[in-house]
Amino acid sequence: MADRCRELVDGAVPAYVPVVRGGGMMHVRMLCLGRHWNGKTYRYEPTRSDFDDLPAPPLPEEFRRLAGGIASSVGMSLDADLCILNYYDAEGRMGLHQDKDESEESIAAGLPVVSISIGDTARFLFGGLKRHDPVEAMLLESGDAFVFGGPARLRYHGVAPLAEGVHEAIGPFRVNLTLRRAG
């Protein structure tokens, strides 16, 4: 899985560091598969209109099946149509945010987001439905999966800088796959 992610990150449509509305740069390299998340409009689209106008690479069927199986293991259903692949280096992080850019139907139905960690251990931050609710930090190691849906679908979450150490099999980085149904 790590090798497949590396191929995608460095592929014909490579990962890049998005600029979000307001002009700030994210602290990860990102590659969207299936559909592209535009950091300037916070919408999903078929091409990377905020960067290079290249089409979003297709969502690999094995990623879609894996996410469906993980969601099923906790009693939820997911037929993902996109994956956001975030590549974290030693300084990588993701501020607290809600995943609310999918269709109103997907959010209202509480369709889950499936998160899969590969590589270095990270501190995942999981808060409440309001930005200033208490935040719980938990370690996510390579191979861990995290599912949130239903009433938890709009909880704030983020990633603190990578934990110390290097994953012996794949080197000093972390990849997080978040799979969801945009609509």
JSON list of C-alpha atoms in Angstrom, two decimals:
[
{"chain": "A", "resi": 1, "resn": "MET", "atom": "CA", "xyz": [0.00, 0.00, 0.00]},
{"chain": "A", "resi": 2, "resn": "ALA", "atom": "CA", "xyz": [2.89, 2.39, 0.81]},
{"chain": "A", "resi": 3, "resn": "ASP", "atom": "CA", "xyz": [4.46, 1.71, -2.59]},
{"chain": "A", "resi": 4, "resn": "ARG", "atom": "CA", "xyz": [1.14, 2.30, -4.37]},
{"chain": "A", "resi": 5, "resn": "CYS", "atom": "CA", "xyz": [0.73, 5.62, -2.54]},
{"chain": "A", "resi": 6, "resn": "ARG", "atom": "CA", "xyz": [4.28, 6.68, -3.48]},
{"chain": "A", "resi": 7, "resn": "GLU", "atom": "CA", "xyz": [3.54, 5.89, -7.13]},
{"chain": "A", "resi": 8, "resn": "LEU", "atom": "CA", "xyz": [0.44, 8.04, -7.01]},
{"chain": "A", "resi": 9, "resn": "VAL", "atom": "CA", "xyz": [2.09, 10.95, -5.15]},
{"chain": "A", "resi": 10, "resn": "ASP", "atom": "CA", "xyz": [4.90, 11.11, -7.73]},
{"chain": "A", "resi": 11, "resn": "GLY", "atom": "CA", "xyz": [2.78, 10.08, -10.75]},
{"chain": "A", "resi": 12, "resn": "ALA", "atom": "CA", "xyz": [1.72, 11.89, -13.90]},
{"chain": "A", "resi": 13, "resn": "VAL", "atom": "CA", "xyz": [-0.66, 14.02, -11.80]},
{"chain": "A", "resi": 14, "resn": "PRO", "atom": "CA", "xyz": [1.55, 14.53, -8.74]},
{"chain": "A", "resi": 15, "resn": "ALA", "atom": "CA", "xyz": [0.65, 15.64, -5.24]},
{"chain": "A", "resi": 16, "resn": "TYR", "atom": "CA", "xyz": [1.09, 19.35, -4.52]},
{"chain": "A", "resi": 17, "resn": "VAL", "atom": "CA", "xyz": [0.79, 21.78, -1.60]},
{"chain": "A", "resi": 18, "resn": "PRO", "atom": "CA", "xyz": [-2.63, 23.43, -1.86]},
{"chain": "A", "resi": 19, "resn": "VAL", "atom": "CA", "xyz": [-3.24, 27.11, -1.26]},
{"chain": "A", "resi": 20, "resn": "VAL", "atom": "CA", "xyz": [-6.54, 27.68, 0.53]},
{"chain": "A", "resi": 21, "resn": "ARG", "atom": "CA", "xyz": [-8.94, 30.60, 0.40]},
{"chain": "A", "resi": 22, "resn": "GLY", "atom": "CA", "xyz": [-7.31, 33.46, 2.24]},
{"chain": "A", "resi": 23, "resn": "GLY", "atom": "CA", "xyz": [-3.95, 32.62, 0.63]},
{"chain": "A", "resi": 24, "resn": "GLY", "atom": "CA", "xyz": [-2.45, 30.28, 3.25]},
{"chain": "A", "resi": 25, "resn": "MET", "atom": "CA", "xyz": [-0.54, 27.17, 2.22]},
{"chain": "A", "resi": 26, "resn": "MET", "atom": "CA", "xyz": [-1.43, 23.80, 3.68]},
{"chain": "A", "resi": 27, "resn": "HIS", "atom": "CA", "xyz": [1.25, 21.83, 5.54]},
{"chain": "A", "resi": 28, "resn": "VAL", "atom": "CA", "xyz": [0.86, 18.63, 3.51]},
{"chain": "A", "resi": 29, "resn": "ARG", "atom": "CA", "xyz": [1.21, 17.53, -0.07]},
{"chain": "A", "resi": 30, "resn": "MET", "atom": "CA", "xyz": [-2.20, 16.48, -1.33]},
{"chain": "A", "resi": 31, "resn": "LEU", "atom": "CA", "xyz": [-3.49, 14.34, -4.15]},
{"chain": "A", "resi": 32, "resn": "CYS", "atom": "CA", "xyz": [-7.19, 13.80, -4.74]},
{"chain": "A", "resi": 33, "resn": "LEU", "atom": "CA", "xyz": [-8.32, 10.62, -6.47]},
{"chain": "A", "resi": 34, "resn": "GLY", "atom": "CA", "xyz": [-11.72, 10.31, -8.16]},
{"chain": "A", "resi": 35, "resn": "ARG", "atom": "CA", "xyz": [-12.59, 13.98, -7.68]},
{"chain": "A", "resi": 36, "resn": "HIS", "atom": "CA", "xyz": [-10.47, 16.98, -6.77]},
{"chain": "A", "resi": 37, "resn": "TRP", "atom": "CA", "xyz": [-10.97, 19.13, -3.68]},
{"chain": "A", "resi": 38, "resn": "ASN", "atom": "CA", "xyz": [-10.38, 22.77, -4.60]},
{"chain": "A", "resi": 39, "resn": "GLY", "atom": "CA", "xyz": [-8.72, 24.55, -1.67]},
{"chain": "A", "resi": 40, "resn": "LYS", "atom": "CA", "xyz": [-9.83, 27.97, -2.88]},
{"chain": "A", "resi": 41, "resn": "THR", "atom": "CA", "xyz": [-13.54, 27.17, -3.29]},
{"chain": "A", "resi": 42, "resn": "TYR", "atom": "CA", "xyz": [-13.85, 24.22, -0.87]},
{"chain": "A", "resi": 43, "resn": "ARG", "atom": "CA", "xyz": [-15.75, 22.31, -3.57]},
{"chain": "A", "resi": 44, "resn": "TYR", "atom": "CA", "xyz": [-15.17, 19.04, -5.38]},
{"chain": "A", "resi": 45, "resn": "GLU", "atom": "CA", "xyz": [-14.56, 19.11, -9.13]},
{"chain": "A", "resi": 46, "resn": "PRO", "atom": "CA", "xyz": [-13.22, 16.85, -11.91]},
{"chain": "A", "resi": 47, "resn": "THR", "atom": "CA", "xyz": [-10.04, 18.90, -12.56]},
{"chain": "A", "resi": 48, "resn": "ARG", "atom": "CA", "xyz": [-7.47, 20.72, -10.45]},
{"chain": "A", "resi": 49, "resn": "SER", "atom": "CA", "xyz": [-8.66, 24.17, -11.52]},
{"chain": "A", "resi": 50, "resn": "ASP", "atom": "CA", "xyz": [-6.96, 25.78, -8.52]},
{"chain": "A", "resi": 51, "resn": "PHE", "atom": "CA", "xyz": [-3.53, 24.46, -9.52]},
{"chain": "A", "resi": 52, "resn": "ASP", "atom": "CA", "xyz": [-2.75, 23.05, -12.97]},
{"chain": "A", "resi": 53, "resn": "ASP", "atom": "CA", "xyz": [-6.10, 22.12, -14.60]},
{"chain": "A", "resi": 54, "resn": "LEU", "atom": "CA", "xyz": [-5.09, 18.46, -14.80]},
{"chain": "A", "resi": 55, "resn": "PRO", "atom": "CA", "xyz": [-7.88, 15.91, -14.29]},
{"chain": "A", "resi": 56, "resn": "ALA", "atom": "CA", "xyz": [-8.10, 14.18, -10.92]},
{"chain": "A", "resi": 57, "resn": "PRO", "atom": "CA", "xyz": [-6.63, 10.67, -11.25]},
{"chain": "A", "resi": 58, "resn": "PRO", "atom": "CA", "xyz": [-9.17, 7.86, -10.89]},
{"chain": "A", "resi": 59, "resn": "LEU", "atom": "CA", "xyz": [-9.91, 6.37, -7.49]},
{"chain": "A", "resi": 60, "resn": "PRO", "atom": "CA", "xyz": [-8.22, 2.94, -7.41]},
{"chain": "A", "resi": 61, "resn": "GLU", "atom": "CA", "xyz": [-10.79, 0.18, -7.03]},
{"chain": "A", "resi": 62, "resn": "GLU", "atom": "CA", "xyz": [-8.71, -1.46, -4.28]},
{"chain": "A", "resi": 63, "resn": "PHE", "atom": "CA", "xyz": [-8.91, 1.77, -2.20]},
{"chain": "A", "resi": 64, "resn": "ARG", "atom": "CA", "xyz": [-12.69, 1.94, -2.67]},
{"chain": "A", "resi": 65, "resn": "ARG", "atom": "CA", "xyz": [-13.15, -1.71, -1.66]},
{"chain": "A", "resi": 66, "resn": "LEU", "atom": "CA", "xyz": [-10.86, -1.33, 1.37]},
{"chain": "A", "resi": 67, "resn": "ALA", "atom": "CA", "xyz": [-12.82, 1.71, 2.62]},
{"chain": "A", "resi": 68, "resn": "GLY", "atom": "CA", "xyz": [-16.11, -0.12, 2.14]},
{"chain": "A", "resi": 69, "resn": "GLY", "atom": "CA", "xyz": [-14.82, -3.10, 4.12]},
{"chain": "A", "resi": 70, "resn": "ILE", "atom": "CA", "xyz": [-13.52, -0.92, 6.95]},
{"chain": "A", "resi": 71, "resn": "ALA", "atom": "CA", "xyz": [-16.83, 0.99, 7.17]},
{"chain": "A", "resi": 72, "resn": "SER", "atom": "CA", "xyz": [-18.72, -2.31, 7.14]},
{"chain": "A", "resi": 73, "resn": "SER", "atom": "CA", "xyz": [-16.60, -3.63, 10.03]},
{"chain": "A", "resi": 74, "resn": "VAL", "atom": "CA", "xyz": [-18.10, -0.92, 12.28]},
{"chain": "A", "resi": 75, "resn": "GLY", "atom": "CA", "xyz": [-21.65, -1.30, 10.99]},
{"chain": "A", "resi": 76, "resn": "MET", "atom": "CA", "xyz": [-21.59, 1.53, 8.45]},
{"chain": "A", "resi": 77, "resn": "SER", "atom": "CA", "xyz": [-21.87, 1.60, 4.68]},
{"chain": "A", "resi": 78, "resn": "LEU", "atom": "CA", "xyz": [-19.62, 3.52, 2.30]},
{"chain": "A", "resi": 79, "resn": "ASP", "atom": "CA", "xyz": [-19.33, 3.46, -1.47]},
{"chain": "A", "resi": 80, "resn": "ALA", "atom": "CA", "xyz": [-16.51, 6.02, -1.74]},
{"chain": "A", "resi": 81, "resn": "ASP", "atom": "CA", "xyz": [-16.21, 8.12, -4.86]},
{"chain": "A", "resi": 82, "resn": "LEU", "atom": "CA", "xyz": [-13.08, 10.00, -3.83]},
{"chain": "A", "resi": 83, "resn": "CYS", "atom": "CA", "xyz": [-9.94, 9.71, -1.77]},
{"chain": "A", "resi": 84, "resn": "ILE", "atom": "CA", "xyz": [-7.83, 12.55, -0.47]},
{"chain": "A", "resi": 85, "resn": "LEU", "atom": "CA", "xyz": [-4.27, 11.31, -0.12]},
{"chain": "A", "resi": 86, "resn": "ASN", "atom": "CA", "xyz": [-2.34, 13.56, 2.28]},
{"chain": "A", "resi": 87, "resn": "TYR", "atom": "CA", "xyz": [1.43, 13.15, 2.37]},
{"chain": "A", "resi": 88, "resn": "TYR", "atom": "CA", "xyz": [3.05, 14.38, 5.60]},
{"chain": "A", "resi": 89, "resn": "ASP", "atom": "CA", "xyz": [6.77, 14.97, 6.03]},
{"chain": "A", "resi": 90, "resn": "ALA", "atom": "CA", "xyz": [8.39, 15.75, 9.40]},
{"chain": "A", "resi": 91, "resn": "GLU", "atom": "CA", "xyz": [6.78, 19.23, 9.53]},
{"chain": "A", "resi": 92, "resn": "GLY", "atom": "CA", "xyz": [3.43, 18.10, 8.16]},
{"chain": "A", "resi": 93, "resn": "ARG", "atom": "CA", "xyz": [0.26, 18.87, 10.09]},
{"chain": "A", "resi": 94, "resn": "MET", "atom": "CA", "xyz": [-3.41, 19.58, 9.56]},
{"chain": "A", "resi": 95, "resn": "GLY", "atom": "CA", "xyz": [-5.30, 22.13, 11.62]},
{"chain": "A", "resi": 96, "resn": "LEU", "atom": "CA", "xyz": [-8.66, 21.38, 13.22]},
{"chain": "A", "resi": 97, "resn": "HIS", "atom": "CA", "xyz": [-11.38, 21.31, 10.60]},
{"chain": "A", "resi": 98, "resn": "GLN", "atom": "CA", "xyz": [-14.69, 19.71, 9.71]},
{"chain": "A", "resi": 99, "resn": "ASP", "atom": "CA", "xyz": [-15.20, 17.60, 6.59]},
{"chain": "A", "resi": 100, "resn": "LYS", "atom": "CA", "xyz": [-18.28, 19.38, 5.30]},
{"chain": "A", "resi": 101, "resn": "ASP", "atom": "CA", "xyz": [-17.57, 20.01, 1.64]},
{"chain": "A", "resi": 102, "resn": "GLU", "atom": "CA", "xyz": [-19.45, 16.95, 0.41]},
{"chain": "A", "resi": 103, "resn": "SER", "atom": "CA", "xyz": [-23.05, 17.09, -0.81]},
{"chain": "A", "resi": 104, "resn": "GLU", "atom": "CA", "xyz": [-25.76, 18.03, 1.68]},
{"chain": "A", "resi": 105, "resn": "GLU", "atom": "CA", "xyz": [-27.23, 14.54, 1.16]},
{"chain": "A", "resi": 106, "resn": "SER", "atom": "CA", "xyz": [-23.96, 12.81, 2.13]},
{"chain": "A", "resi": 107, "resn": "ILE", "atom": "CA", "xyz": [-23.56, 14.94, 5.24]},
{"chain": "A", "resi": 108, "resn": "ALA", "atom": "CA", "xyz": [-27.23, 14.70, 6.26]},
{"chain": "A", "resi": 109, "resn": "ALA", "atom": "CA", "xyz": [-27.09, 10.91, 5.87]},
{"chain": "A", "resi": 110, "resn": "GLY", "atom": "CA", "xyz": [-24.04, 10.84, 8.17]},
{"chain": "A", "resi": 111, "resn": "LEU", "atom": "CA", "xyz": [-22.08, 8.88, 5.57]},
{"chain": "A", "resi": 112, "resn": "PRO", "atom": "CA", "xyz": [-18.75, 7.99, 7.14]},
{"chain": "A", "resi": 113, "resn": "VAL", "atom": "CA", "xyz": [-15.27, 9.20, 6.39]},
{"chain": "A", "resi": 114, "resn": "VAL", "atom": "CA", "xyz": [-12.75, 6.36, 6.47]},
{"chain": "A", "resi": 115, "resn": "SER", "atom": "CA", "xyz": [-9.19, 7.35, 7.36]},
{"chain": "A", "resi": 116, "resn": "ILE", "atom": "CA", "xyz": [-6.27, 4.95, 6.80]},
{"chain": "A", "resi": 117, "resn": "SER", "atom": "CA", "xyz": [-2.77, 5.69, 8.18]},
{"chain": "A", "resi": 118, "resn": "ILE", "atom": "CA", "xyz": [0.41, 4.48, 6.50]},
{"chain": "A", "resi": 119, "resn": "GLY", "atom": "CA", "xyz": [3.93, 5.21, 7.71]},
{"chain": "A", "resi": 120, "resn": "ASP", "atom": "CA", "xyz": [5.00, 7.24, 10.71]},
{"chain": "A", "resi": 121, "resn": "THR", "atom": "CA", "xyz": [2.84, 7.51, 13.80]},
{"chain": "A", "resi": 122, "resn": "ALA", "atom": "CA", "xyz": [0.81, 10.70, 14.07]},
{"chain": "A", "resi": 123, "resn": "ARG", "atom": "CA", "xyz": [-1.19, 12.36, 16.80]},
{"chain": "A", "resi": 124, "resn": "PHE", "atom": "CA", "xyz": [-4.75, 12.52, 15.55]},
{"chain": "A", "resi": 125, "resn": "LEU", "atom": "CA", "xyz": [-6.81, 15.26, 17.17]},
{"chain": "A", "resi": 126, "resn": "PHE", "atom": "CA", "xyz": [-10.54, 14.59, 17.54]},
{"chain": "A", "resi": 127, "resn": "GLY", "atom": "CA", "xyz": [-12.79, 17.28, 18.94]},
{"chain": "A", "resi": 128, "resn": "GLY", "atom": "CA", "xyz": [-16.47, 18.04, 19.18]},
{"chain": "A", "resi": 129, "resn": "LEU", "atom": "CA", "xyz": [-19.03, 19.63, 16.91]},
{"chain": "A", "resi": 130, "resn": "LYS", "atom": "CA", "xyz": [-17.83, 23.13, 17.84]},
{"chain": "A", "resi": 131, "resn": "ARG", "atom": "CA", "xyz": [-14.30, 24.39, 17.17]},
{"chain": "A", "resi": 132, "resn": "HIS", "atom": "CA", "xyz": [-13.59, 25.13, 20.85]},
{"chain": "A", "resi": 133, "resn": "ASP", "atom": "CA", "xyz": [-14.92, 21.85, 22.27]},
{"chain": "A", "resi": 134, "resn": "PRO", "atom": "CA", "xyz": [-12.32, 19.74, 24.10]},
{"chain": "A", "resi": 135, "resn": "VAL", "atom": "CA", "xyz": [-9.97, 17.81, 21.83]},
{"chain": "A", "resi": 136, "resn": "GLU", "atom": "CA", "xyz": [-8.75, 14.26, 22.42]},
{"chain": "A", "resi": 137, "resn": "ALA", "atom": "CA", "xyz": [-5.33, 13.30, 21.02]},
{"chain": "A", "resi": 138, "resn": "MET", "atom": "CA", "xyz": [-4.71, 9.71, 20.00]},
{"chain": "A", "resi": 139, "resn": "LEU", "atom": "CA", "xyz": [-1.81, 8.02, 18.26]},
{"chain": "A", "resi": 140, "resn": "LEU", "atom": "CA", "xyz": [-2.49, 6.55, 14.84]},
{"chain": "A", "resi": 141, "resn": "GLU", "atom": "CA", "xyz": [0.12, 4.06, 13.69]},
{"chain": "A", "resi": 142, "resn": "SER", "atom": "CA", "xyz": [0.77, 2.56, 10.29]},
{"chain": "A", "resi": 143, "resn": "GLY", "atom": "CA", "xyz": [-2.14, 0.29, 9.39]},
{"chain": "A", "resi": 144, "resn": "ASP", "atom": "CA", "xyz": [-4.63, 1.97, 11.73]},
{"chain": "A", "resi": 145, "resn": "ALA", "atom": "CA", "xyz": [-8.03, 2.91, 10.36]},
{"chain": "A", "resi": 146, "resn": "PHE", "atom": "CA", "xyz": [-10.42, 5.44, 11.84]},
{"chain": "A", "resi": 147, "resn": "VAL", "atom": "CA", "xyz": [-14.07, 5.78, 10.88]},
{"chain": "A", "resi": 148, "resn": "PHE", "atom": "CA", "xyz": [-16.39, 8.63, 11.79]},
{"chain": "A", "resi": 149, "resn": "GLY", "atom": "CA", "xyz": [-19.93, 8.98, 10.58]},
{"chain": "A", "resi": 150, "resn": "GLY", "atom": "CA", "xyz": [-23.46, 9.39, 11.84]},
{"chain": "A", "resi": 151, "resn": "PRO", "atom": "CA", "xyz": [-23.64, 12.05, 14.56]},
{"chain": "A", "resi": 152, "resn": "ALA", "atom": "CA", "xyz": [-19.81, 12.19, 14.69]},
{"chain": "A", "resi": 153, "resn": "ARG", "atom": "CA", "xyz": [-19.55, 12.99, 10.97]},
{"chain": "A", "resi": 154, "resn": "LEU", "atom": "CA", "xyz": [-19.04, 16.72, 11.55]},
{"chain": "A", "resi": 155, "resn": "ARG", "atom": "CA", "xyz": [-16.69, 16.55, 14.52]},
{"chain": "A", "resi": 156, "resn": "TYR", "atom": "CA", "xyz": [-13.61, 18.73, 14.28]},
{"chain": "A", "resi": 157, "resn": "HIS", "atom": "CA", "xyz": [-10.37, 16.82, 13.71]},
{"chain": "A", "resi": 158, "resn": "GLY", "atom": "CA", "xyz": [-6.77, 17.42, 12.70]},
{"chain": "A", "resi": 159, "resn": "VAL", "atom": "CA", "xyz": [-3.24, 16.03, 12.79]},
{"chain": "A", "resi": 160, "resn": "ALA", "atom": "CA", "xyz": [-0.40, 17.29, 14.98]},
{"chain": "A", "resi": 161, "resn": "PRO", "atom": "CA", "xyz": [3.19, 17.06, 13.66]},
{"chain": "A", "resi": 162, "resn": "LEU", "atom": "CA", "xyz": [4.51, 13.54, 13.25]},
{"chain": "A", "resi": 163, "resn": "ALA", "atom": "CA", "xyz": [5.59, 11.66, 16.35]},
{"chain": "A", "resi": 164, "resn": "GLU", "atom": "CA", "xyz": [9.34, 11.12, 16.76]},
{"chain": "A", "resi": 165, "resn": "GLY", "atom": "CA", "xyz": [10.91, 8.19, 14.97]},
{"chain": "A", "resi": 166, "resn": "VAL", "atom": "CA", "xyz": [10.98, 6.69, 11.53]},
{"chain": "A", "resi": 167, "resn": "HIS", "atom": "CA", "xyz": [8.82, 3.83, 10.38]},
{"chain": "A", "resi": 168, "resn": "GLU", "atom": "CA", "xyz": [11.32, 1.09, 9.66]},
{"chain": "A", "resi": 169, "resn": "ALA", "atom": "CA", "xyz": [9.63, -0.18, 6.50]},
{"chain": "A", "resi": 170, "resn": "ILE", "atom": "CA", "xyz": [8.96, 2.98, 4.55]},
{"chain": "A", "resi": 171, "resn": "GLY", "atom": "CA", "xyz": [10.98, 5.91, 5.90]},
{"chain": "A", "resi": 172, "resn": "PRO", "atom": "CA", "xyz": [10.24, 9.28, 7.51]},
{"chain": "A", "resi": 173, "resn": "PHE", "atom": "CA", "xyz": [6.82, 10.15, 6.18]},
{"chain": "A", "resi": 174, "resn": "ARG", "atom": "CA", "xyz": [3.16, 9.50, 6.71]},
{"chain": "A", "resi": 175, "resn": "VAL", "atom": "CA", "xyz": [0.38, 9.06, 4.23]},
{"chain": "A", "resi": 176, "resn": "ASN", "atom": "CA", "xyz": [-3.24, 9.38, 5.23]},
{"chain": "A", "resi": 177, "resn": "LEU", "atom": "CA", "xyz": [-5.99, 8.22, 2.91]},
{"chain": "A", "resi": 178, "resn": "THR", "atom": "CA", "xyz": [-9.41, 9.69, 3.63]},
{"chain": "A", "resi": 179, "resn": "LEU", "atom": "CA", "xyz": [-12.17, 8.12, 1.63]},
{"chain": "A", "resi": 180, "resn": "ARG", "atom": "CA", "xyz": [-15.69, 9.48, 1.41]},
{"chain": "A", "resi": 181, "resn": "ARG", "atom": "CA", "xyz": [-18.68, 9.95, -0.83]},
{"chain": "A", "resi": 182, "resn": "ALA", "atom": "CA", "xyz": [-18.87, 13.50, -2.16]},
{"chain": "A", "resi": 183, "resn": "GLY", "atom": "CA", "xyz": [-22.31, 13.08, -3.65]}
]
